[in-house]
PDB file of C-alpha atoms in Angstrom:
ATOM      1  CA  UNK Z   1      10.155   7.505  -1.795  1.00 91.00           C
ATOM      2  CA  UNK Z   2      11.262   9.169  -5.069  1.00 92.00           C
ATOM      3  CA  UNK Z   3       9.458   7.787  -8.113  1.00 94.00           C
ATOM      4  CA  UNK Z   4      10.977   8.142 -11.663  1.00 93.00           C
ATOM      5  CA  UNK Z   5      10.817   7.187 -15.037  1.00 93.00           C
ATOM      6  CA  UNK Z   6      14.268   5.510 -16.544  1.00 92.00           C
ATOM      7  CA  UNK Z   7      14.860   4.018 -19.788  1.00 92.00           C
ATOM      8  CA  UNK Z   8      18.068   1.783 -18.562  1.00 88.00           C
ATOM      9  CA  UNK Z   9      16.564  -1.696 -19.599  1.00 87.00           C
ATOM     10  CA  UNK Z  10      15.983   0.087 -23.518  1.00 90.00           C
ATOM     11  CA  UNK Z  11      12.164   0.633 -22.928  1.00 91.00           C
ATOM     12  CA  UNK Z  12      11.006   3.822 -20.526  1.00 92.00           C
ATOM     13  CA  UNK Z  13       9.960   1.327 -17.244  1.00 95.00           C
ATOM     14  CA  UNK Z  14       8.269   3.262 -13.295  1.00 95.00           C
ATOM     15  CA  UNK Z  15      11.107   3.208 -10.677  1.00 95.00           C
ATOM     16  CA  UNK Z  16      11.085   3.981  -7.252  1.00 95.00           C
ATOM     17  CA  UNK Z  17      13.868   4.086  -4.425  1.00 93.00           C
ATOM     18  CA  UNK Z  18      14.603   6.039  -1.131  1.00 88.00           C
ATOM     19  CA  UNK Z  19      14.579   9.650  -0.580  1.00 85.00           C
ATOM     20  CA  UNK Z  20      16.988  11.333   0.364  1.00 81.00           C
ATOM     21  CA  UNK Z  21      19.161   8.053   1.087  1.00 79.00           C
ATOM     22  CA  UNK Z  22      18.976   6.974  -2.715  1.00 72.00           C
ATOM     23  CA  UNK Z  23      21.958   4.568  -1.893  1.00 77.00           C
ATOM     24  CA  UNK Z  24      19.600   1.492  -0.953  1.00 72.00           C
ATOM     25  CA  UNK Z  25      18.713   0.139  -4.799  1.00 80.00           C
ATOM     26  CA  UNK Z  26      15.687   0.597  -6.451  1.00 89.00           C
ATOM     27  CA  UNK Z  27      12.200  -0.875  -7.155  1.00 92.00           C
ATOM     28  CA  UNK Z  28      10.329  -1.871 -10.180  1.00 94.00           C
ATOM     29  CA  UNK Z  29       6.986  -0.896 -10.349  1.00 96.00           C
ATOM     30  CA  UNK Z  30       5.682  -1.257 -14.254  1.00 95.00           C
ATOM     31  CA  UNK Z  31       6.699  -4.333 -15.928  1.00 89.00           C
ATOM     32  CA  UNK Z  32       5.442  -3.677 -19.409  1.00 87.00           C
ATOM     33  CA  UNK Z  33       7.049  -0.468 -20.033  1.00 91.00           C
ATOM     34  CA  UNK Z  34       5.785   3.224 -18.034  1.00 93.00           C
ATOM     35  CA  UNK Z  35       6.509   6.848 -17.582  1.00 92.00           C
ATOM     36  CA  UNK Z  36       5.492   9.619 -16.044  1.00 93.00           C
ATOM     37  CA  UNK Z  37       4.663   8.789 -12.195  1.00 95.00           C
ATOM     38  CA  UNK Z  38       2.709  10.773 -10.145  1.00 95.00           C
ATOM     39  CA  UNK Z  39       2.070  10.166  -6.323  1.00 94.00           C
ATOM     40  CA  UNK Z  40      -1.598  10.288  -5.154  1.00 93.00           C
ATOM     41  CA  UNK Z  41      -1.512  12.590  -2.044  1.00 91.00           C
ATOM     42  CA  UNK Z  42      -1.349   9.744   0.604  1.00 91.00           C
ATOM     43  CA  UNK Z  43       1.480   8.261  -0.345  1.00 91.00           C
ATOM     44  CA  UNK Z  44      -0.696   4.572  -0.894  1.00 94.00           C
ATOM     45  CA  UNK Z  45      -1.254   5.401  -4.856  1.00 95.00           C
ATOM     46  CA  UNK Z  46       1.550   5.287  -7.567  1.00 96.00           C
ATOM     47  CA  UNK Z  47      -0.451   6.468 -11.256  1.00 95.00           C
ATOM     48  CA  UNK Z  48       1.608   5.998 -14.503  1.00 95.00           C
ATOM     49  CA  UNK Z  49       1.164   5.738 -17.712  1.00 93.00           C
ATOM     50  CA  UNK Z  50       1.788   2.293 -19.577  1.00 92.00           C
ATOM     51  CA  UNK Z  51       3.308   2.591 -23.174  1.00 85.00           C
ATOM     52  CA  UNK Z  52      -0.417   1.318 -24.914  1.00 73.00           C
ATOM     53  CA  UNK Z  53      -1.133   4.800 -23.181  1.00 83.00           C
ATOM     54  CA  UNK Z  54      -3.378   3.374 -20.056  1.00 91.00           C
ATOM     55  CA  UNK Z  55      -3.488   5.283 -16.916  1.00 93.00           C
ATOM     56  CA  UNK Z  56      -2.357   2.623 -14.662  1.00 94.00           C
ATOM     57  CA  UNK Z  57      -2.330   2.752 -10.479  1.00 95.00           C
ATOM     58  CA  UNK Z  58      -0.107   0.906  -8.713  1.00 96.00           C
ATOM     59  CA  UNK Z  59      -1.311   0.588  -5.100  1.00 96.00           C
ATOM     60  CA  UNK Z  60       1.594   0.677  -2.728  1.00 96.00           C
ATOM     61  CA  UNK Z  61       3.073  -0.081   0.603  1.00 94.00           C
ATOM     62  CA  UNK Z  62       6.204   1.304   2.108  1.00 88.00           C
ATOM     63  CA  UNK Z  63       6.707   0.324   5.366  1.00 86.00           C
ATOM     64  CA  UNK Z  64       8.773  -1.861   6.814  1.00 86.00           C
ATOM     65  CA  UNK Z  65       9.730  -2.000   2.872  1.00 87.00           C
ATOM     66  CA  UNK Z  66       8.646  -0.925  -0.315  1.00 91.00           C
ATOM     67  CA  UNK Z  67       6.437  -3.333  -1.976  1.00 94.00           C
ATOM     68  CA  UNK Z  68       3.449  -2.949  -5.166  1.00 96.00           C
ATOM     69  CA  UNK Z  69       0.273  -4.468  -3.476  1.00 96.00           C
ATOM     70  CA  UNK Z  70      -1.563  -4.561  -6.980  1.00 95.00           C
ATOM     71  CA  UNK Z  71      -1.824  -2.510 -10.754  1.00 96.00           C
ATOM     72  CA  UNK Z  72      -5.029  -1.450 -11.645  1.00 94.00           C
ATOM     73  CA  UNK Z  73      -5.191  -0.455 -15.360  1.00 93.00           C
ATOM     74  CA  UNK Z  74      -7.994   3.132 -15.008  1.00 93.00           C
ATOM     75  CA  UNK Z  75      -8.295   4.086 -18.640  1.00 92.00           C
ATOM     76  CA  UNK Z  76      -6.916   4.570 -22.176  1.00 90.00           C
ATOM     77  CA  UNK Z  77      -5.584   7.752 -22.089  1.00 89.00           C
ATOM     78  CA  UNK Z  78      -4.418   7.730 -25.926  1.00 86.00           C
ATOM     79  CA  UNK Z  79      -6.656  10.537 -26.705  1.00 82.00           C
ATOM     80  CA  UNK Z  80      -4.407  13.237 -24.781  1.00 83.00           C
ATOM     81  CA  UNK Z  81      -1.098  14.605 -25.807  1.00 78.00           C
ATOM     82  CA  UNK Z  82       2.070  12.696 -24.446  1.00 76.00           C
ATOM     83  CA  UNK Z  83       4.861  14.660 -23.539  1.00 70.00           C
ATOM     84  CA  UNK Z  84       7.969  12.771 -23.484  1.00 64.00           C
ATOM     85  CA  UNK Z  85       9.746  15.325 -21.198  1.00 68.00           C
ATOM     86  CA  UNK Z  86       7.453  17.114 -19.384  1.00 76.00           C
ATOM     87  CA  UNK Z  87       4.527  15.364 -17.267  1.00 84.00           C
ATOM     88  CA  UNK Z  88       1.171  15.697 -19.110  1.00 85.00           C
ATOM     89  CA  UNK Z  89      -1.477  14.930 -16.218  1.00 89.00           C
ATOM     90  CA  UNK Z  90      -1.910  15.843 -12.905  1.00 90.00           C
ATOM     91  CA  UNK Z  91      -3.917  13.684  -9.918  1.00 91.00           C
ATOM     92  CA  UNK Z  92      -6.884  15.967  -8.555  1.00 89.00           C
ATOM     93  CA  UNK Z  93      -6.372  16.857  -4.809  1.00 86.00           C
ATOM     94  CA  UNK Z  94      -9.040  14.684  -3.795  1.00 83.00           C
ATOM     95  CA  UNK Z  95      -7.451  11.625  -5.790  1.00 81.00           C
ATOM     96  CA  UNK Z  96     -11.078  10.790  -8.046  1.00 81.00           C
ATOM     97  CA  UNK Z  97     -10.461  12.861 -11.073  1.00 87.00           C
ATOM     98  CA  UNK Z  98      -7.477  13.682 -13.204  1.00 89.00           C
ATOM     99  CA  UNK Z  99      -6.198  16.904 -14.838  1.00 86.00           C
ATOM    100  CA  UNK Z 100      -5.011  16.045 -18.885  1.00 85.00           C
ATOM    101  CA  UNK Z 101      -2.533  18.670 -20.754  1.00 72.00           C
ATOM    102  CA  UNK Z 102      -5.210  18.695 -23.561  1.00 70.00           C
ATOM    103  CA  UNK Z 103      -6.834  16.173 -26.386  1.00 64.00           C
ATOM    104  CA  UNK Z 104      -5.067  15.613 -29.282  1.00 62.00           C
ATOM    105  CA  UNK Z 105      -6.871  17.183 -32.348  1.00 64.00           C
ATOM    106  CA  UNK Z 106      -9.880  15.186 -34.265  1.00 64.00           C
ATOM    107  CA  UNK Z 107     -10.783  15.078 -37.752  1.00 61.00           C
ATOM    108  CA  UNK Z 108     -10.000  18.585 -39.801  1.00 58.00           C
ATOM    109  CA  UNK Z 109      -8.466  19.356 -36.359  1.00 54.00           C
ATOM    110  CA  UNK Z 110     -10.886  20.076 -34.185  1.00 56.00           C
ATOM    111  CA  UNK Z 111     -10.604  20.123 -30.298  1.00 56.00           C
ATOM    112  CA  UNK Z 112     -14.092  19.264 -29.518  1.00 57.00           C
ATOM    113  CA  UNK Z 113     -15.381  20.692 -26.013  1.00 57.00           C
ATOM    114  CA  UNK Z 114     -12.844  22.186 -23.799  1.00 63.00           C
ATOM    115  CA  UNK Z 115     -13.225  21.674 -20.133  1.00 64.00           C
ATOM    116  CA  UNK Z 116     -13.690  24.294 -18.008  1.00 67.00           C
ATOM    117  CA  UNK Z 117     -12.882  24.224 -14.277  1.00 71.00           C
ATOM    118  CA  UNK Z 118     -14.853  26.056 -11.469  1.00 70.00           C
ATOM    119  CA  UNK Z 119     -13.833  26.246  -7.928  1.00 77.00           C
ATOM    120  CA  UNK Z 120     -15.304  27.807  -5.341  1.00 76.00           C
ATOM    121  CA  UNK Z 121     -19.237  27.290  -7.411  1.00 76.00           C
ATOM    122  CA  UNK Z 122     -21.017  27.243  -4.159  1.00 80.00           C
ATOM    123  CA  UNK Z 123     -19.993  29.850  -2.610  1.00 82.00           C
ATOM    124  CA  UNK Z 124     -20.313  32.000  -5.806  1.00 78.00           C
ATOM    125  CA  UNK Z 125     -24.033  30.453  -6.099  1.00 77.00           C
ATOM    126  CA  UNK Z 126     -25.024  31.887  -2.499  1.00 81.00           C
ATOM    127  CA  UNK Z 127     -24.188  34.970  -3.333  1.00 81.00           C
ATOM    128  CA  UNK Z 128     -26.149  34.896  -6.899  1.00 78.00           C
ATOM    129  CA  UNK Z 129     -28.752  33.931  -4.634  1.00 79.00           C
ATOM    130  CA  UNK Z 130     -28.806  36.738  -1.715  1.00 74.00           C
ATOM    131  CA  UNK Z 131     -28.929  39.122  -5.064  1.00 68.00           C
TER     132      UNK Z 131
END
């Protein structure tokens, strides 16, 4: 399944349809407006954003058919930058945690705290430790 963003009803809405035979019609998934889909890694998790700016999840079936088993709304995501043409977030390997393009600037434009990502910590804490 091919999930995509599509403005066609005049307000950006989540579609999905069948990949690579597209021919077969497609399937609504947000109904109050939605962009930038991402596909957990399982295939059972559609995330999008709503236009209030919510990270929603759409929990999925698609077998026999395609069919939106529920919409969970996770969290306002308001506070990061929006791209309208580029996708802005990315869903963690594991599926629990989610990767942001950045937070939109705070009074006298400050960033606040950047994140910082480490992989690999316990391994690289072993060998601190056989030092």
């Amino acid at each position: 399944w091919l999930a995509y963003a599509s403005d066609e009803t005049g307000e950006n809405e989540v579609y999905v349809r069948r990949f690579p035979d597209s021919e077969g019609g497609q399937q609504q998934v947000s109904s109050h407006g939605g962009s930038e889909p991402r596909w957990s890694r399982d295939g059972r998790t559609l995330y999008f954003l709503d236009n209030g700016s919510r990270l929603m999840a759409a929990q999925v079936r698609t077998a026999p058919e395609f069919a939106v088993t529920a919409i969970t709304s996770l969290f306002d995501a308001s506070a990061y930058i929006r791209d309208g043409f580029h996708q802005s977030y990315e869903v963690a390997p594991d599926g629990r945690s989610f990767y942001f393009l950045r937070q939109r600037p705070g009074p006298q434009g400050a960033l606040g705290p950047r994140p910082v990502l480490v992989q690999h910590w316990l391994s690289e804490l072993k060998a601190r430790q056989s030092r």
